[in-house]
Coordinates of C-alpha atoms in Angstrom, one line a residue:
X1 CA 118.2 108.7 88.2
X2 CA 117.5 109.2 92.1
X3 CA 118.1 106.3 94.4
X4 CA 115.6 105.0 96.5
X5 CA 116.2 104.9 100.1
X6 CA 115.5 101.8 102.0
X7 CA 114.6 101.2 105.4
X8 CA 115.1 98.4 107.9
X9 CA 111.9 96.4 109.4
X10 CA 112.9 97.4 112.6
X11 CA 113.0 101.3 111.3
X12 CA 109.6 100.9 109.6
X13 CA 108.3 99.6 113.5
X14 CA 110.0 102.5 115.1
X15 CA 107.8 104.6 112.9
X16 CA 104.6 102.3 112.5
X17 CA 101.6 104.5 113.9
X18 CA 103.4 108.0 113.6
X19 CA 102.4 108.1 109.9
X20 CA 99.7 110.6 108.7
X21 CA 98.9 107.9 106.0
X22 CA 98.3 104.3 105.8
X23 CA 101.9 102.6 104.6
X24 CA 103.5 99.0 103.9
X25 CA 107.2 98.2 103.6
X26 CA 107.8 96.5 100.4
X27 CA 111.8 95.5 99.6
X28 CA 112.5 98.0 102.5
X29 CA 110.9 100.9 100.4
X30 CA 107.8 102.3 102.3
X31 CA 104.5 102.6 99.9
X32 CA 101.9 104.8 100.6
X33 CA 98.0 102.9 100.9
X34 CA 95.3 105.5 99.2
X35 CA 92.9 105.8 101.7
X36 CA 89.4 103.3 100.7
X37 CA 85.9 104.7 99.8
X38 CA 82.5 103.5 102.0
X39 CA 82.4 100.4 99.5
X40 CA 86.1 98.9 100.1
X41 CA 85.0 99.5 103.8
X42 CA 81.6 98.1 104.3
X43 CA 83.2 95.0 102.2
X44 CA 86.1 94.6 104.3
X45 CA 84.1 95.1 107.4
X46 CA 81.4 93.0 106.9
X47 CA 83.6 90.2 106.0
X48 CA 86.1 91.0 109.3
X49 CA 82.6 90.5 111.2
X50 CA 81.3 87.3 109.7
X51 CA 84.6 85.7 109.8
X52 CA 85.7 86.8 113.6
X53 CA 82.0 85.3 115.1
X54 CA 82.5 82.2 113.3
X55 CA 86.3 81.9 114.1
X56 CA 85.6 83.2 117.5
X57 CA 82.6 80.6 118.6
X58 CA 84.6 77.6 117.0
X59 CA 87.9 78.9 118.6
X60 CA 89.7 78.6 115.5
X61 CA 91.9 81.5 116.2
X62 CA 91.3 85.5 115.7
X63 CA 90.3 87.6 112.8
X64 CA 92.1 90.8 112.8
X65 CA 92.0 93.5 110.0
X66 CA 94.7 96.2 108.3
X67 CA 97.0 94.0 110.8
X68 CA 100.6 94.1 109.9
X69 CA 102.9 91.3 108.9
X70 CA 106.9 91.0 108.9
X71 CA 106.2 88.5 105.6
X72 CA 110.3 88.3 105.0
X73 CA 113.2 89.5 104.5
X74 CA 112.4 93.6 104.2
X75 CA 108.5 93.5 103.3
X76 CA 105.8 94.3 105.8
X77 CA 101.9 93.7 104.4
X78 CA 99.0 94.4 105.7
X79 CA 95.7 92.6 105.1
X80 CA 92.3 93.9 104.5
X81 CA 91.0 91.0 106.7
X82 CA 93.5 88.0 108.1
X83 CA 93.1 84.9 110.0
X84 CA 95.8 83.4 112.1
X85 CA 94.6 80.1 113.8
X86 CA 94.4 79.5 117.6
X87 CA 98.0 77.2 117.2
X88 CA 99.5 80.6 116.8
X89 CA 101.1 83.1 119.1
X90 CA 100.6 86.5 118.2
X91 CA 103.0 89.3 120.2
X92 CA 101.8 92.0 121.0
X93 CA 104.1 94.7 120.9
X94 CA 105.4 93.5 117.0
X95 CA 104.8 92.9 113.8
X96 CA 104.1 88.9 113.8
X97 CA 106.5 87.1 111.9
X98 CA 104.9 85.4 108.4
X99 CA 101.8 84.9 106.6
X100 CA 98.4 84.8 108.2
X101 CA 96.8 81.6 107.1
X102 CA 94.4 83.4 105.3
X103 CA 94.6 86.8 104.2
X104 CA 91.7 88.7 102.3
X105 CA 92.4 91.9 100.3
X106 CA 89.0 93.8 99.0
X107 CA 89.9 95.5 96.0
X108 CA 89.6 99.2 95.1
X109 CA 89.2 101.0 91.9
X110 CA 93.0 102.4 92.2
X111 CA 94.6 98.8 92.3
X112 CA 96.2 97.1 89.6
X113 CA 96.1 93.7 88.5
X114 CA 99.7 93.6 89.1
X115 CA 99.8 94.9 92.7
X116 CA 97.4 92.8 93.3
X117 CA 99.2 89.4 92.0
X118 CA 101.9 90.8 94.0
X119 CA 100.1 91.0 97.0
X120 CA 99.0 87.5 96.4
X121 CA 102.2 86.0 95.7
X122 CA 103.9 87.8 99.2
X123 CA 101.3 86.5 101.9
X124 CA 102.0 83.0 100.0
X125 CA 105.6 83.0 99.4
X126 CA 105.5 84.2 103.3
X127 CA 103.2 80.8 104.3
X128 CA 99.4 81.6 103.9
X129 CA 97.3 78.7 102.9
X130 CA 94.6 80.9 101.0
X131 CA 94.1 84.3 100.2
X132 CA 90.9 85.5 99.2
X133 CA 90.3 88.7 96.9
X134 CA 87.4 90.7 96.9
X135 CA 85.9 92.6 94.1
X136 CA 82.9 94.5 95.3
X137 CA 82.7 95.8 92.1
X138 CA 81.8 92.7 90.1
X139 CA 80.4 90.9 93.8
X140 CA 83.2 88.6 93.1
X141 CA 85.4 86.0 95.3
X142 CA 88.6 84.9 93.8
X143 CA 89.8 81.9 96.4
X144 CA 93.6 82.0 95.6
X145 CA 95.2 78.4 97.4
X146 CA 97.8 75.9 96.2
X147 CA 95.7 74.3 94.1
X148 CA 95.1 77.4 92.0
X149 CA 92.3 79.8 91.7
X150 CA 88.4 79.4 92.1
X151 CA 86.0 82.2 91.0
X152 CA 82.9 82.3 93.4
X153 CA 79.8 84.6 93.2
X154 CA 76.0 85.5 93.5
X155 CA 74.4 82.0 95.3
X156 CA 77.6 80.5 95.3
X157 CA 79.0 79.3 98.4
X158 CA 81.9 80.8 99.5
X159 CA 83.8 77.8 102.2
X160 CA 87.0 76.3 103.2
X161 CA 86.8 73.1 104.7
X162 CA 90.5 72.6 105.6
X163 CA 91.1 76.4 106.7
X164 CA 87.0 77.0 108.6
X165 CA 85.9 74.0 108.8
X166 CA 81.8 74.4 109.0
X167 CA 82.0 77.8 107.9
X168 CA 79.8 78.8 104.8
X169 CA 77.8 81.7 103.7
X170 CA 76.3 83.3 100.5
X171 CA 78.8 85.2 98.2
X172 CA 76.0 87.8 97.7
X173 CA 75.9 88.7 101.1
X174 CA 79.3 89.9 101.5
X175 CA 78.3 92.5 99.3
X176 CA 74.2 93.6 100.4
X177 CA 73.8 95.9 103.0
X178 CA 72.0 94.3 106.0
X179 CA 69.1 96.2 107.5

């Protein structure tokens, strides 16, 4: 049986940006993202845009996407869409240490339930609040918080009082083109 070989956070930051592909540290082992199709994207972009001008005129904080965080120990993650609020530093030369507060992954045709739970469980054992996922797919909103899971979709309103305060739109239109 061949060994894995693991790798330091710092190592994986040496390296960060000089990959030809899109990775994560998990356990110190470095996995591989598949690239995402136009639908992942438009999904993940739309949503980076709607959260960052509400965010951003109620100085919340910052919306960032596919930024990556030093969750703990040896596991790096990155986001489809995060939001870290304004209480927050941020450095700029590192991985920032922890959770965003919320952390949104859109869901692709080559993930697993598992990986996704996985996912899930990391940005909260690491200190997010909520994590959203996304299934363009079924135009579905799974709000993942502490006091479990809530499915939202079509006219449903997708909102989070404690975390956006004021902040509310239309499941449906996270997934309808805009023209």
């Amino acid at each position: 049986m061949a060994t894995k070989t693991l790798i330091s956070v710092e190592e994986f930051a040496r390296q960060f940006g000089k990959f030809d592909t899109f990775q994560e540290l998990v356990e110190g082992e470095i996995v591989t993202i598949s690239p995402a199709m136009f639908r992942h994207n438009y999904v993940r972009d739309r949503l980076l845009r709607l959260l960052a001008e509400f965010v951003e005129a109620h100085r919340l904080g910052i919306v960032v996407s596919e930024q990556p965080f030093h969750l703990f120990g040896s596991t790096v993650r990155c986001p489809d869409v995060a939001f870290v609020r304004s209480s927050r530093t941020l450095p700029a030369d590192k991985f920032p240490e922890g959770a965003p507060e919320l952390a949104i992954e859109v869901v692709s045709p080559s993930n697993t339930a598992r990986e996704m739970d996985r996912r899930v469980s990391d940005f909260f054992a690491a200190g997010s609040a909520r994590a959203w996922v996304v299934y363009p797919e079924e135009r579905e909103i799974y709000i993942h918080g502490m006091a479990g899971v809530v499915r939202r979709r079509g006219d449903e309103s997708l909102e989070d009082a404690e975390l956006l305060p004021g902040f509310s739109l239309r499941v449906s239109s996270v997934f309808e083109p805009q023209g």
